[in-house]
XYZ file of C-alpha atoms in Angstrom:
54
model
C 147.490 100.378 75.294
C 150.127 100.451 72.576
C 149.000 103.941 71.565
C 149.872 105.363 74.970
C 153.321 103.816 74.882
C 153.937 104.983 71.306
C 153.088 108.572 72.246
C 155.805 108.476 74.899
C 158.366 107.614 72.199
C 159.944 104.853 74.219
C 162.706 102.687 72.879
C 161.872 99.044 72.283
C 163.685 98.119 75.483
C 161.837 100.738 77.560
C 158.515 99.707 75.995
C 159.146 96.113 77.007
C 160.119 97.093 80.556
C 156.999 99.206 81.065
C 154.850 96.403 79.695
C 156.550 93.886 81.973
C 155.854 96.044 85.047
C 152.218 96.486 83.949
C 151.886 92.713 83.556
C 153.332 92.188 87.029
C 150.933 94.721 88.544
C 147.985 93.016 86.844
C 149.178 89.633 88.084
C 149.409 90.900 91.660
C 145.817 92.110 91.365
C 144.671 88.756 89.983
C 143.868 90.110 86.519
C 144.647 88.098 83.381
C 145.829 91.193 81.470
C 146.913 94.690 82.421
C 144.342 97.420 82.005
C 144.858 101.135 81.580
C 145.321 101.664 85.337
C 148.203 99.186 85.539
C 149.808 100.654 82.442
C 149.602 104.191 83.806
C 151.072 103.061 87.125
C 153.968 101.354 85.325
C 154.612 104.510 83.287
C 154.565 106.523 86.507
C 157.209 104.275 88.023
C 159.382 104.734 84.944
C 159.075 108.505 85.124
C 159.983 108.483 88.816
C 163.041 106.390 88.058
C 164.127 108.738 85.270
C 163.719 111.781 87.539
C 165.979 110.182 90.136
C 168.673 109.539 87.568
C 168.499 113.189 86.618
């Protein structure tokens, strides 16, 4: 999981935010830890947000 986030070259703050969203998604699905699917969804939300900000 960390490898994917490192390849995106996120700042420490952005890394933490993506991880927090992935943890929330996993929690909503009743999973103890986020898996790749939750991480990818969280990254997708971040990219959507960045596109909006232009």
